[in-house]
mmCIF file of C-alpha atoms in Angstrom:
data_model
loop_
_atom_site.group_PDB
_atom_site.id
_atom_site.type_symbol
_atom_site.label_atom_id
_atom_site.label_comp_id
_atom_site.label_asym_id
_atom_site.label_seq_id
_atom_site.Cartn_x
_atom_site.Cartn_y
_atom_site.Cartn_z
ATOM 1 C CA UNK A 241 -116.024 38.618 -35.626
ATOM 2 C CA UNK A 242 -116.334 36.288 -38.651
ATOM 3 C CA UNK A 243 -117.208 32.609 -38.470
ATOM 4 C CA UNK A 244 -113.745 31.877 -39.850
ATOM 5 C CA UNK A 245 -112.117 33.690 -36.911
ATOM 6 C CA UNK A 246 -114.281 31.778 -34.444
ATOM 7 C CA UNK A 247 -113.330 28.493 -36.117
ATOM 8 C CA UNK A 248 -109.626 29.274 -35.919
ATOM 9 C CA UNK A 249 -110.056 30.204 -32.266
ATOM 10 C CA UNK A 250 -111.712 26.887 -31.486
ATOM 11 C CA UNK A 251 -108.987 24.977 -33.303
ATOM 12 C CA UNK A 252 -106.332 26.852 -31.339
ATOM 13 C CA UNK A 253 -108.109 26.044 -28.073
ATOM 14 C CA UNK A 254 -108.260 22.347 -28.937
ATOM 15 C CA UNK A 255 -104.538 22.360 -29.642
ATOM 16 C CA UNK A 256 -103.789 23.925 -26.282
ATOM 17 C CA UNK A 257 -106.009 21.611 -24.253
ATOM 18 C CA UNK A 258 -104.318 18.238 -24.502
ATOM 19 C CA UNK A 259 -106.290 15.015 -24.032
ATOM 20 C CA UNK A 260 -106.755 14.134 -20.365
ATOM 21 C CA UNK A 261 -106.725 17.703 -19.018
ATOM 22 C CA UNK A 262 -109.149 19.545 -21.236
ATOM 23 C CA UNK A 263 -112.123 19.820 -18.856
ATOM 24 C CA UNK A 264 -113.117 19.506 -15.230
ATOM 25 C CA UNK A 265 -115.067 16.360 -16.123
ATOM 26 C CA UNK A 266 -111.889 14.764 -17.446
ATOM 27 C CA UNK A 267 -110.061 15.820 -14.312
ATOM 28 C CA UNK A 268 -112.353 13.778 -12.094
ATOM 29 C CA UNK A 269 -113.045 10.694 -14.192
ATOM 30 C CA UNK A 270 -110.399 8.635 -12.418
ATOM 31 C CA UNK A 271 -108.063 7.978 -15.327
ATOM 32 C CA UNK A 272 -104.298 8.195 -14.991
ATOM 33 C CA UNK A 273 -103.254 11.097 -17.213
ATOM 34 C CA UNK A 274 -100.363 10.627 -19.652
ATOM 35 C CA UNK A 275 -98.128 13.716 -19.624
ATOM 36 C CA UNK A 276 -95.240 14.875 -21.787
ATOM 37 C CA UNK A 277 -92.979 17.908 -22.138
ATOM 38 C CA UNK A 278 -95.687 19.924 -23.885
ATOM 39 C CA UNK A 279 -98.568 19.537 -21.439
ATOM 40 C CA UNK A 280 -96.852 18.940 -18.099
ATOM 41 C CA UNK A 281 -96.965 22.533 -16.813
ATOM 42 C CA UNK A 282 -100.571 22.905 -17.931
ATOM 43 C CA UNK A 283 -101.586 19.778 -16.023
ATOM 44 C CA UNK A 284 -99.783 20.851 -12.859
ATOM 45 C CA UNK A 285 -101.524 24.226 -12.901
ATOM 46 C CA UNK A 286 -104.935 22.657 -13.582
ATOM 47 C CA UNK A 287 -105.203 20.773 -10.291
ATOM 48 C CA UNK A 288 -104.825 21.716 -6.649
ATOM 49 C CA UNK A 289 -103.369 18.261 -6.034
ATOM 50 C CA UNK A 290 -101.802 15.958 -8.594
ATOM 51 C CA UNK A 291 -99.618 12.908 -8.003
ATOM 52 C CA UNK A 292 -97.101 12.344 -10.801
ATOM 53 C CA UNK A 293 -95.327 9.067 -11.453
ATOM 54 C CA UNK A 294 -92.000 9.662 -13.210
ATOM 55 C CA UNK A 295 -91.320 6.276 -14.810
ATOM 56 C CA UNK A 296 -89.303 4.463 -17.454
ATOM 57 C CA UNK A 297 -90.933 1.805 -19.682
ATOM 58 C CA UNK A 298 -88.136 -0.717 -19.064
ATOM 59 C CA UNK A 299 -88.293 -0.359 -15.255
ATOM 60 C CA UNK A 300 -89.707 -3.440 -13.500
ATOM 61 C CA UNK A 301 -90.703 -1.526 -10.358
ATOM 62 C CA UNK A 302 -92.532 0.975 -12.565
ATOM 63 C CA UNK A 303 -94.447 -1.820 -14.263
ATOM 64 C CA UNK A 304 -95.566 -3.167 -10.877
ATOM 65 C CA UNK A 305 -96.569 0.299 -9.670
ATOM 66 C CA UNK A 306 -98.690 1.120 -12.732
ATOM 67 C CA UNK A 307 -101.717 -1.092 -11.879
ATOM 68 C CA UNK A 308 -101.675 0.220 -8.312
ATOM 69 C CA UNK A 309 -102.007 3.774 -9.630
ATOM 70 C CA UNK A 310 -104.777 2.674 -11.998
ATOM 71 C CA UNK A 311 -106.654 1.249 -9.004
ATOM 72 C CA UNK A 312 -106.054 4.274 -6.768
ATOM 73 C CA UNK A 313 -106.832 6.983 -9.356
ATOM 74 C CA UNK A 314 -110.671 6.783 -9.335
ATOM 75 C CA UNK A 315 -110.735 6.695 -5.523
ATOM 76 C CA UNK A 316 -108.461 9.732 -5.272
ATOM 77 C CA UNK A 317 -110.549 11.563 -7.878
ATOM 78 C CA UNK A 318 -113.645 11.078 -5.729
ATOM 79 C CA UNK A 319 -112.227 12.530 -2.521
ATOM 80 C CA UNK A 320 -113.556 15.697 -0.917
ATOM 81 C CA UNK A 321 -110.244 17.248 -1.963
ATOM 82 C CA UNK A 322 -109.696 15.432 -5.290
ATOM 83 C CA UNK A 323 -106.225 14.264 -6.224
ATOM 84 C CA UNK A 324 -105.418 13.708 -9.891
ATOM 85 C CA UNK A 325 -102.973 10.978 -10.865
ATOM 86 C CA UNK A 326 -100.622 11.304 -13.830
ATOM 87 C CA UNK A 327 -97.506 9.716 -15.242
ATOM 88 C CA UNK A 328 -94.622 10.934 -17.360
ATOM 89 C CA UNK A 329 -92.092 8.844 -19.247
ATOM 90 C CA UNK A 330 -89.015 10.483 -17.734
ATOM 91 C CA UNK A 331 -86.714 8.372 -19.878
ATOM 92 C CA UNK A 332 -88.217 9.975 -23.001
ATOM 93 C CA UNK A 333 -89.277 13.449 -21.867
ATOM 94 C CA UNK A 334 -86.012 14.495 -20.309
ATOM 95 C CA UNK A 335 -86.688 18.245 -20.121
ATOM 96 C CA UNK A 336 -89.209 17.812 -17.314
ATOM 97 C CA UNK A 337 -87.161 15.016 -15.738
ATOM 98 C CA UNK A 338 -84.099 17.268 -15.490
ATOM 99 C CA UNK A 339 -86.169 20.148 -14.113
ATOM 100 C CA UNK A 340 -87.359 18.020 -11.196
ATOM 101 C CA UNK A 341 -84.033 16.203 -10.767
ATOM 102 C CA UNK A 342 -85.412 12.734 -11.448
ATOM 103 C CA UNK A 343 -82.540 10.290 -10.998
ATOM 104 C CA UNK A 344 -84.362 7.024 -10.281
ATOM 105 C CA UNK A 345 -87.477 5.167 -11.354
ATOM 106 C CA UNK A 346 -90.192 5.232 -10.352
ATOM 107 C CA UNK A 347 -90.193 8.601 -8.577
ATOM 108 C CA UNK A 348 -93.477 9.876 -7.149
ATOM 109 C CA UNK A 349 -94.096 13.559 -6.499
ATOM 110 C CA UNK A 350 -97.255 15.154 -5.155
ATOM 111 C CA UNK A 351 -97.791 18.663 -6.516
ATOM 112 C CA UNK A 352 -99.737 20.769 -4.023
ATOM 113 C CA UNK A 353 -100.937 23.849 -5.886
ATOM 114 C CA UNK A 354 -97.901 23.611 -8.114
ATOM 115 C CA UNK A 355 -95.339 22.914 -5.385
ATOM 116 C CA UNK A 356 -93.713 19.454 -5.619
ATOM 117 C CA UNK A 357 -93.317 17.263 -2.542
ATOM 118 C CA UNK A 358 -91.555 13.902 -2.695
ATOM 119 C CA UNK A 359 -93.810 10.978 -1.842
ATOM 120 C CA UNK A 360 -92.068 8.156 0.051
ATOM 121 C CA UNK A 361 -95.132 6.400 1.448
ATOM 122 C CA UNK A 362 -96.518 2.952 0.607
ATOM 123 C CA UNK A 363 -97.368 2.175 -2.999
ATOM 124 C CA UNK A 364 -100.096 -0.435 -2.691
ATOM 125 C CA UNK A 365 -103.313 1.186 -3.893
ATOM 126 C CA UNK A 366 -105.347 1.242 -0.659
ATOM 127 C CA UNK A 367 -102.428 2.361 1.490
ATOM 128 C CA UNK A 368 -101.359 4.962 -1.060
ATOM 129 C CA UNK A 369 -104.894 6.398 -0.947
ATOM 130 C CA UNK A 370 -104.804 6.541 2.873
ATOM 131 C CA UNK A 371 -101.480 8.367 2.915
ATOM 132 C CA UNK A 372 -102.422 10.881 0.232
ATOM 133 C CA UNK A 373 -105.749 11.627 1.953
ATOM 134 C CA UNK A 374 -103.727 12.385 5.070
ATOM 135 C CA UNK A 375 -101.286 14.681 3.293
ATOM 136 C CA UNK A 376 -103.984 16.911 1.738
ATOM 137 C CA UNK A 377 -106.225 16.992 4.824
ATOM 138 C CA UNK A 378 -106.421 19.936 7.275
ATOM 139 C CA UNK A 379 -103.890 19.760 10.106
ATOM 140 C CA UNK A 380 -106.758 19.741 12.615
ATOM 141 C CA UNK A 381 -110.355 19.041 11.564
ATOM 142 C CA UNK A 382 -113.101 20.962 13.390
ATOM 143 C CA UNK A 383 -116.127 18.831 14.318
ATOM 144 C CA UNK A 384 -119.368 20.481 15.395
ATOM 145 C CA UNK A 385 -121.692 17.613 16.321
ATOM 146 C CA UNK A 386 -121.934 13.915 17.139
ATOM 147 C CA UNK A 387 -122.750 13.155 13.514
ATOM 148 C CA UNK A 388 -119.740 15.170 12.339
ATOM 149 C CA UNK A 389 -117.541 13.126 14.672
ATOM 150 C CA UNK A 390 -118.879 9.808 13.384
ATOM 151 C CA UNK A 391 -118.621 10.986 9.758
ATOM 152 C CA UNK A 392 -115.009 12.031 10.333
ATOM 153 C CA UNK A 393 -114.057 8.718 11.947
ATOM 154 C CA UNK A 394 -115.674 6.779 9.110
ATOM 155 C CA UNK A 395 -114.109 8.938 6.397
ATOM 156 C CA UNK A 396 -110.506 8.782 7.620
ATOM 157 C CA UNK A 397 -110.427 4.983 7.692
ATOM 158 C CA UNK A 398 -108.546 2.596 9.930
ATOM 159 C CA UNK A 399 -104.918 2.923 8.845
ATOM 160 C CA UNK A 400 -103.807 5.790 11.119
ATOM 161 C CA UNK A 401 -104.466 6.478 14.813
ATOM 162 C CA UNK A 402 -107.183 9.097 15.383
ATOM 163 C CA UNK A 403 -106.916 11.903 17.961
ATOM 164 C CA UNK A 404 -110.063 13.793 18.975
ATOM 165 C CA UNK A 405 -109.856 16.708 21.403
ATOM 166 C CA UNK A 406 -113.166 17.108 23.225
ATOM 167 C CA UNK A 407 -113.640 20.637 24.541
ATOM 168 C CA UNK A 408 -110.200 21.654 23.271
ATOM 169 C CA UNK A 409 -109.190 24.671 21.223
ATOM 170 C CA UNK A 410 -107.471 23.471 18.049
ATOM 171 C CA UNK A 411 -104.464 25.699 18.742
ATOM 172 C CA UNK A 412 -103.618 23.610 21.801
ATOM 173 C CA UNK A 413 -102.677 20.675 19.560
ATOM 174 C CA UNK A 414 -102.037 22.361 16.201
ATOM 175 C CA UNK A 415 -98.231 22.419 16.483
ATOM 176 C CA UNK A 416 -98.182 18.701 17.292
ATOM 177 C CA UNK A 417 -100.741 17.958 14.573
ATOM 178 C CA UNK A 418 -98.404 19.599 12.061
ATOM 179 C CA UNK A 419 -95.413 17.669 13.420
ATOM 180 C CA UNK A 420 -97.176 14.302 13.167
ATOM 181 C CA UNK A 421 -99.429 15.085 10.215
ATOM 182 C CA UNK A 422 -98.297 12.095 8.169
ATOM 183 C CA UNK A 423 -98.719 9.655 11.040
ATOM 184 C CA UNK A 424 -102.141 10.389 12.560
ATOM 185 C CA UNK A 425 -105.485 12.164 12.174
ATOM 186 C CA UNK A 426 -106.146 15.137 14.464
ATOM 187 C CA UNK A 427 -109.460 16.811 15.228
ATOM 188 C CA UNK A 428 -111.297 18.780 17.913
ATOM 189 C CA UNK A 429 -114.975 18.382 18.778
ATOM 190 C CA UNK A 430 -116.571 21.740 19.541
ATOM 191 C CA UNK A 431 -120.014 20.350 20.358
ATOM 192 C CA UNK A 432 -120.931 16.826 21.449
ATOM 193 C CA UNK A 433 -123.400 14.953 23.626
ATOM 194 C CA UNK A 434 -123.099 12.720 26.680
ATOM 195 C CA UNK A 435 -123.599 9.815 24.300
ATOM 196 C CA UNK A 436 -120.304 10.739 22.661
ATOM 197 C CA UNK A 437 -118.619 10.781 26.077
ATOM 198 C CA UNK A 438 -119.882 7.259 26.721
ATOM 199 C CA UNK A 439 -118.902 6.058 23.254
ATOM 200 C CA UNK A 440 -115.356 7.416 23.509
ATOM 201 C CA UNK A 441 -115.041 6.505 27.193
ATOM 202 C CA UNK A 442 -114.143 9.811 28.871
ATOM 203 C CA UNK A 443 -115.906 11.443 31.820
ATOM 204 C CA UNK A 444 -114.721 15.048 31.869
ATOM 205 C CA UNK A 445 -113.474 17.780 29.587
ATOM 206 C CA UNK A 446 -111.160 18.871 28.208
ATOM 207 C CA UNK A 447 -109.974 15.455 27.087
ATOM 208 C CA UNK A 448 -107.826 14.193 24.233
ATOM 209 C CA UNK A 449 -108.925 10.739 23.085
ATOM 210 C CA UNK A 450 -106.798 8.575 20.797
ATOM 211 C CA UNK A 451 -107.768 5.244 19.328
ATOM 212 C CA UNK A 452 -106.302 2.754 16.882
ATOM 213 C CA UNK A 453 -109.186 1.352 14.812
ATOM 214 C CA UNK A 454 -107.139 -1.601 13.566
ATOM 215 C CA UNK A 455 -106.125 -2.674 17.071
ATOM 216 C CA UNK A 456 -109.248 -1.801 19.090
ATOM 217 C CA UNK A 457 -107.157 0.290 21.503
ATOM 218 C CA UNK A 458 -108.003 3.624 23.088
ATOM 219 C CA UNK A 459 -106.402 6.024 25.580
ATOM 220 C CA UNK A 460 -107.463 9.325 27.163
ATOM 221 C CA UNK A 461 -105.366 12.319 28.241
ATOM 222 C CA UNK A 462 -106.952 14.825 30.634
ATOM 223 C CA UNK A 463 -104.198 17.377 30.585
ATOM 224 C CA UNK A 464 -102.904 19.721 31.753
ATOM 225 C CA UNK A 465 -103.650 21.685 28.584
ATOM 226 C CA UNK A 466 -104.017 25.361 29.449
ATOM 227 C CA UNK A 467 -100.566 26.887 29.856
ATOM 228 C CA UNK A 468 -98.497 29.891 28.937
ATOM 229 C CA UNK A 469 -97.376 28.279 25.660
ATOM 230 C CA UNK A 470 -100.961 28.045 24.458
ATOM 231 C CA UNK A 471 -101.618 31.723 25.185
ATOM 232 C CA UNK A 472 -98.379 32.797 23.505
ATOM 233 C CA UNK A 473 -99.390 30.802 20.440
ATOM 234 C CA UNK A 474 -102.938 32.186 20.476
ATOM 235 C CA UNK A 475 -101.623 35.744 20.574
ATOM 236 C CA UNK A 476 -99.255 34.892 17.684
ATOM 237 C CA UNK A 477 -96.201 35.480 19.836
ATOM 238 C CA UNK A 478 -93.059 33.355 19.960
ATOM 239 C CA UNK A 479 -93.909 29.686 20.404
ATOM 240 C CA UNK A 480 -90.859 27.771 19.266
ATOM 241 C CA UNK A 481 -88.775 28.752 22.298
ATOM 242 C CA UNK A 482 -91.569 28.030 24.767
ATOM 243 C CA UNK A 483 -91.029 24.985 26.970
ATOM 244 C CA UNK A 484 -93.026 23.783 29.950
ATOM 245 C CA UNK A 485 -94.231 20.624 31.592
ATOM 246 C CA UNK A 486 -97.784 20.800 30.212
ATOM 247 C CA UNK A 487 -96.628 20.911 26.602
ATOM 248 C CA UNK A 488 -94.083 18.159 27.250
ATOM 249 C CA UNK A 489 -96.723 15.877 28.791
ATOM 250 C CA UNK A 490 -99.067 16.478 25.853
ATOM 251 C CA UNK A 491 -96.285 15.848 23.342
ATOM 252 C CA UNK A 492 -95.255 12.630 25.087
ATOM 253 C CA UNK A 493 -98.851 11.367 25.116
ATOM 254 C CA UNK A 494 -99.296 11.997 21.404
ATOM 255 C CA UNK A 495 -95.920 10.523 20.444
ATOM 256 C CA UNK A 496 -96.296 7.412 22.600
ATOM 257 C CA UNK A 497 -99.755 6.681 21.226
ATOM 258 C CA UNK A 498 -98.784 6.894 17.554
ATOM 259 C CA UNK A 499 -98.199 3.152 17.757
ATOM 260 C CA UNK A 500 -100.367 0.514 19.478
ATOM 261 C CA UNK A 501 -99.501 -0.872 22.918
ATOM 262 C CA UNK A 502 -98.058 -4.058 21.421
ATOM 263 C CA UNK A 503 -96.668 -3.560 17.924
ATOM 264 C CA UNK A 504 -96.745 -6.381 15.368
ATOM 265 C CA UNK A 505 -93.377 -6.092 13.668
ATOM 266 C CA UNK A 506 -93.417 -5.700 9.904
ATOM 267 C CA UNK A 507 -91.729 -3.418 7.400
ATOM 268 C CA UNK A 508 -94.251 -0.626 7.881
ATOM 269 C CA UNK A 509 -94.175 -0.613 11.686
ATOM 270 C CA UNK A 510 -90.381 -0.636 11.535
ATOM 271 C CA UNK A 511 -90.576 2.636 9.614
ATOM 272 C CA UNK A 512 -92.773 4.097 12.369
ATOM 273 C CA UNK A 513 -90.307 2.989 15.028
ATOM 274 C CA UNK A 514 -87.400 4.619 13.200
ATOM 275 C CA UNK A 515 -88.565 7.986 14.567
ATOM 276 C CA UNK A 516 -89.063 6.687 18.112
ATOM 277 C CA UNK A 517 -86.084 6.859 20.467
ATOM 278 C CA UNK A 518 -87.494 4.436 23.059
ATOM 279 C CA UNK A 519 -85.940 1.019 23.552
ATOM 280 C CA UNK A 520 -87.944 -1.874 22.119
ATOM 281 C CA UNK A 521 -88.969 -4.919 24.133
ATOM 282 C CA UNK A 522 -89.260 -7.479 21.349
ATOM 283 C CA UNK A 523 -90.903 -10.867 21.866
ATOM 284 C CA UNK A 524 -90.155 -13.507 19.240
ATOM 285 C CA UNK A 525 -92.626 -16.389 19.006
ATOM 286 C CA UNK A 526 -93.208 -19.270 16.629
ATOM 287 C CA UNK A 527 -96.565 -18.154 15.239
ATOM 288 C CA UNK A 528 -98.462 -14.971 16.132
ATOM 289 C CA UNK A 529 -101.789 -16.666 15.423
ATOM 290 C CA UNK A 530 -101.443 -19.537 17.890
ATOM 291 C CA UNK A 531 -103.692 -19.383 20.953
ATOM 292 C CA UNK A 532 -100.746 -19.301 23.359
ATOM 293 C CA UNK A 533 -99.228 -16.427 21.365
ATOM 294 C CA UNK A 534 -102.476 -14.445 21.545
ATOM 295 C CA UNK A 535 -102.484 -14.848 25.335
ATOM 296 C CA UNK A 536 -98.889 -13.657 25.441
ATOM 297 C CA UNK A 537 -99.734 -10.613 23.310
ATOM 298 C CA UNK A 538 -102.413 -9.654 25.860
ATOM 299 C CA UNK A 539 -99.751 -9.781 28.586
ATOM 300 C CA UNK A 540 -97.477 -7.595 26.459
ATOM 301 C CA UNK A 541 -100.242 -5.002 26.116
ATOM 302 C CA UNK A 542 -100.703 -4.914 29.885
ATOM 303 C CA UNK A 543 -96.956 -4.495 30.391
ATOM 304 C CA UNK A 544 -96.817 -1.773 27.733
ATOM 305 C CA UNK A 545 -99.643 0.156 29.391
ATOM 306 C CA UNK A 546 -97.627 0.328 32.615
ATOM 307 C CA UNK A 547 -94.279 1.062 30.913
ATOM 308 C CA UNK A 548 -94.880 3.765 28.314
ATOM 309 C CA UNK A 549 -91.194 4.697 28.271
ATOM 310 C CA UNK A 550 -90.638 1.464 26.317
ATOM 311 C CA UNK A 551 -92.034 0.087 23.055
ATOM 312 C CA UNK A 552 -93.376 -3.462 23.173
ATOM 313 C CA UNK A 553 -93.293 -5.397 19.928
ATOM 314 C CA UNK A 554 -93.694 -8.975 18.788
ATOM 315 C CA UNK A 555 -92.984 -11.057 15.729
ATOM 316 C CA UNK A 556 -93.736 -14.624 14.718
ATOM 317 C CA UNK A 557 -91.055 -16.622 12.952
ATOM 318 C CA UNK A 558 -93.810 -17.957 10.714
ATOM 319 C CA UNK A 559 -94.831 -14.374 9.840
ATOM 320 C CA UNK A 560 -91.345 -12.897 9.280
ATOM 321 C CA UNK A 561 -88.516 -15.379 9.681
ATOM 322 C CA UNK A 562 -85.939 -13.115 8.020
ATOM 323 C CA UNK A 563 -86.404 -10.460 10.725
ATOM 324 C CA UNK A 564 -86.515 -13.004 13.567
ATOM 325 C CA UNK A 565 -83.318 -14.630 12.326
ATOM 326 C CA UNK A 566 -81.382 -11.375 12.792
ATOM 327 C CA UNK A 567 -81.824 -11.925 16.544
ATOM 328 C CA UNK A 568 -80.644 -15.527 16.423
ATOM 329 C CA UNK A 569 -84.094 -17.102 16.390
ATOM 330 C CA UNK A 570 -84.221 -20.441 14.543
ATOM 331 C CA UNK A 571 -85.746 -23.910 14.795
ATOM 332 C CA UNK A 572 -83.566 -24.705 17.839
ATOM 333 C CA UNK A 573 -84.720 -21.639 19.805
ATOM 334 C CA UNK A 574 -86.803 -22.054 22.937
ATOM 335 C CA UNK A 575 -89.784 -19.793 22.302
ATOM 336 C CA UNK A 576 -90.844 -17.253 23.276
ATOM 337 C CA UNK A 577 -87.587 -15.319 23.127
ATOM 338 C CA UNK A 578 -87.379 -11.851 24.677
ATOM 339 C CA UNK A 579 -85.034 -9.185 23.298
ATOM 340 C CA UNK A 580 -84.243 -5.666 24.519
ATOM 341 C CA UNK A 581 -83.339 -3.782 21.331
ATOM 342 C CA UNK A 582 -82.184 -0.227 20.659
ATOM 343 C CA UNK A 583 -83.749 -0.250 17.176
ATOM 344 C CA UNK A 584 -80.355 -0.456 15.506
ATOM 345 C CA UNK A 585 -77.686 -3.114 15.963
ATOM 346 C CA UNK A 586 -77.512 -3.459 19.741
ATOM 347 C CA UNK A 587 -79.686 -5.933 21.630
ATOM 348 C CA UNK A 588 -79.520 -8.424 24.466
ATOM 349 C CA UNK A 589 -81.628 -11.395 25.483
ATOM 350 C CA UNK A 590 -83.420 -11.647 28.838
ATOM 351 C CA UNK A 591 -85.314 -14.522 30.412
ATOM 352 C CA UNK A 592 -89.071 -14.324 30.838
ATOM 353 C CA UNK A 593 -88.705 -14.775 34.586
ATOM 354 C CA UNK A 594 -86.459 -11.721 34.927
ATOM 355 C CA UNK A 595 -88.614 -9.768 32.488
ATOM 356 C CA UNK A 596 -91.723 -10.436 34.578
ATOM 357 C CA UNK A 597 -89.983 -8.921 37.588
ATOM 358 C CA UNK A 598 -88.703 -6.023 35.475
ATOM 359 C CA UNK A 599 -92.045 -4.958 34.007
ATOM 360 C CA UNK A 600 -94.363 -5.766 36.924
ATOM 361 C CA UNK A 601 -92.390 -3.979 39.636
#
């Protein structure tokens, strides 16, 4: 082969490899890649995971999202399972936009080994990172030592509740881990010490421990676990039609503990509650941070612990007056105000005296 042929080959290679996707080093340097019609498919095939922002230059929401992606990109690039971040001007490069049916801006899609999945999670940088880490993680992480447990807890952060099955086979919880993958972290500890039992406050196995790092709350479920559904699943037989009390109890425990005992109401927790069919006991107060409000929140947690068939939430008018006003709370209201709410449009007010009798009986 002549030097001229080699030179032409190198020039051809440089033409094919567009800036931003030409090497593995570029892939992981934390920059947001700029894509167009000519290099989009190449970029998608170059990464196991790539988040693409389909934007328009004139779009105000897109302009506010852009710095959040710039902040998140280097963090996502440094994950154990790296996630590239890219953007495409869908208003200009319409071929790709039409292919992926982009009809609004900004639209975020996560491509998992080439397969697009719509991303509807939060868009602030740190929360976006937490959600994307969750999406690309294993359904159930296997932990083989005390140090592996502590490393896992530290790595997953504090945004989602964390479930750890001590002495459990992962297949016992795998179907529920898949169902709630975007709402919690799931793991099983295969080997652990008595120190771990003390730390996570359980005294026998098998046990499923759940804790909310942000709320300093923890619960333990001791079963039953072993049942006919587990064995059918293990033998790769029909599982979807299997129904029994043990699986129902486990499912209820996991679902009920996806949210803390007393839920501070905000836009994000409202999204969590949209998938929960329990009625909501909502306490409206003047200011969540007042000492008397903090004492009341402790009482709500105690009531919630004894009434898991209900959701207990609270909101301060000072924290979210727009939401509180929808229930008739204003400056003339005698606080605290207690509401029983179906999560939609129906609610009724009860007195604290009657509510004490209701929840303590």
